[in-house]
Amino acid sequence: IAKYKLFVFTLSAFFAGVAGVLYSYTQSRVQSASFDYNYSIEILVIVVLGGMTVNGSMISAVLITALNNILQTKLGGSFAIAKDLIYAVVLIGVMLFTWAPKAKEFRERYSLKRILGAKLSKKGDK
């Protein structure tokens, strides 16, 4: 297990390095100030919202980026801090919905797979 964990960690570090090189190639100047605390929270929200799948992470990245652009244009001045508050609420909501026992019961009872499976089996019986 340790060998596979080390391999995956090395592989992910390699891809992170390649992404950093490609990012720096597209920018005329790279500064550490562009990757501040708020940006790391934004990335954390993208990863938590997207889950463990690549498709989910890509969809959440698009949604959070669109939300970021909308909030930057709509909110200005002293309301700009509300963007970070919205990210925090989304992160807390996703964590509660994912890990709370009552939320797990709700998700199992009203899962799309279960609902569609029941509807499809009713159509097949007719």
Coordinates of C-alpha atoms in Angstrom, one line a residue:
I1 CA 0.0 0.0 0.0
A2 CA 2.8 2.4 0.8
K3 CA 4.4 1.8 -2.6
Y4 CA 1.1 2.8 -4.4
K5 CA 0.5 5.8 -2.2
L6 CA 4.1 7.0 -2.9
F7 CA 3.6 6.4 -6.6
V8 CA 0.3 8.3 -6.7
F9 CA 1.7 11.2 -4.6
T10 CA 4.7 11.4 -7.0
L11 CA 2.5 11.3 -10.1
S12 CA 0.2 14.0 -8.7
A13 CA 3.2 16.2 -7.8
F14 CA 4.5 15.7 -11.3
F15 CA 1.2 16.9 -12.9
A16 CA 1.0 19.8 -10.5
G17 CA 4.5 20.8 -11.5
V18 CA 3.6 20.5 -15.2
A19 CA 0.5 22.7 -14.6
G20 CA 2.7 25.3 -12.8
V21 CA 5.1 25.4 -15.7
L22 CA 2.3 25.7 -18.3
Y23 CA 0.7 28.5 -16.2
S24 CA 3.9 30.4 -15.9
Y25 CA 4.5 30.0 -19.6
T26 CA 1.2 31.7 -20.4
Q27 CA 1.7 34.6 -17.9
S28 CA 4.2 37.4 -18.5
R29 CA 5.0 37.5 -14.8
V30 CA 4.2 35.0 -12.0
Q31 CA 4.0 36.2 -8.4
S32 CA 3.1 34.4 -5.2
A33 CA 0.6 37.1 -4.4
S34 CA -1.7 35.8 -7.1
F35 CA -2.1 32.6 -5.1
D36 CA -3.4 34.0 -1.8
Y37 CA -5.5 32.4 0.9
N38 CA -8.8 33.1 -0.8
Y39 CA -7.7 31.4 -4.0
S40 CA -6.8 28.3 -2.0
I41 CA -10.2 28.3 -0.4
E42 CA -11.8 28.6 -3.9
I43 CA -9.8 25.5 -5.0
L44 CA -10.8 23.7 -1.9
V45 CA -14.5 24.4 -2.6
I46 CA -14.0 23.1 -6.2
V47 CA -12.4 19.9 -5.0
V48 CA -15.0 19.2 -2.3
L49 CA -17.9 20.1 -4.5
G50 CA -16.7 18.0 -7.4
G51 CA -15.9 14.9 -5.3
M52 CA -13.6 12.1 -6.3
T53 CA -14.4 12.0 -10.0
V54 CA -12.7 14.0 -12.8
N55 CA -16.0 14.9 -14.4
G56 CA -17.4 16.2 -11.1
S57 CA -14.3 18.3 -10.5
M58 CA -14.4 19.8 -14.0
I59 CA -18.1 20.6 -13.6
S60 CA -17.6 22.2 -10.1
A61 CA -14.6 24.2 -11.5
V62 CA -16.8 25.6 -14.2
L63 CA -19.6 26.4 -11.7
I64 CA -17.4 28.0 -9.2
T65 CA -15.5 30.0 -11.9
A66 CA -18.9 31.2 -13.3
L67 CA -20.1 32.0 -9.8
N68 CA -16.8 33.9 -9.1
N69 CA -17.2 36.0 -12.3
I70 CA -20.9 36.7 -11.6
L71 CA -20.2 37.7 -8.0
Q72 CA -17.3 39.9 -9.0
T73 CA -19.4 41.8 -11.5
K74 CA -22.5 42.1 -9.2
L75 CA -20.7 42.8 -5.9
G76 CA -18.4 45.7 -5.5
G77 CA -16.8 47.8 -2.9
S78 CA -17.7 46.7 0.6
F79 CA -19.9 43.8 -0.6
A80 CA -16.9 42.1 -2.2
I81 CA -16.2 40.2 1.0
A82 CA -19.6 38.4 0.5
K83 CA -18.1 36.3 -2.2
D84 CA -15.9 34.6 0.4
L85 CA -18.9 34.2 2.7
I86 CA -20.8 32.5 -0.1
Y87 CA -17.9 30.1 -0.7
A88 CA -17.8 29.3 3.0
V89 CA -21.5 28.6 3.1
V90 CA -21.3 26.4 0.0
L91 CA -18.4 24.5 1.5
I92 CA -20.1 24.0 4.8
G93 CA -23.4 23.0 3.1
V94 CA -21.6 20.4 0.9
M95 CA -19.8 18.9 3.9
L96 CA -23.0 18.7 5.9
F97 CA -24.9 17.2 3.0
T98 CA -22.2 14.7 2.4
W99 CA -21.4 13.6 6.0
A100 CA -24.5 14.2 8.2
P101 CA -26.3 11.0 9.1
K102 CA -29.8 12.5 8.4
A103 CA -28.5 13.8 5.0
K104 CA -27.3 10.4 4.1
E105 CA -30.7 8.9 4.8
F106 CA -32.3 11.7 2.7
R107 CA -29.8 11.0 -0.2
E108 CA -30.5 7.3 -0.1
R109 CA -34.2 7.7 0.0
Y110 CA -34.4 10.3 -2.8
S111 CA -31.4 9.3 -4.9
L112 CA -31.8 9.8 -8.6
K113 CA -30.7 6.2 -9.4
R114 CA -33.3 4.8 -7.0
I115 CA -36.1 7.0 -8.3
L116 CA -35.3 6.3 -12.0
G117 CA -34.9 2.6 -11.2
A118 CA -38.4 2.5 -9.7
K119 CA -39.9 4.4 -12.6
L120 CA -38.2 2.2 -15.2
S121 CA -39.3 -1.0 -13.4
K122 CA -42.9 0.3 -13.3
K123 CA -42.8 1.0 -17.1
G124 CA -41.4 -2.5 -17.6
D125 CA -44.2 -4.1 -15.7
K126 CA -46.9 -2.5 -17.9

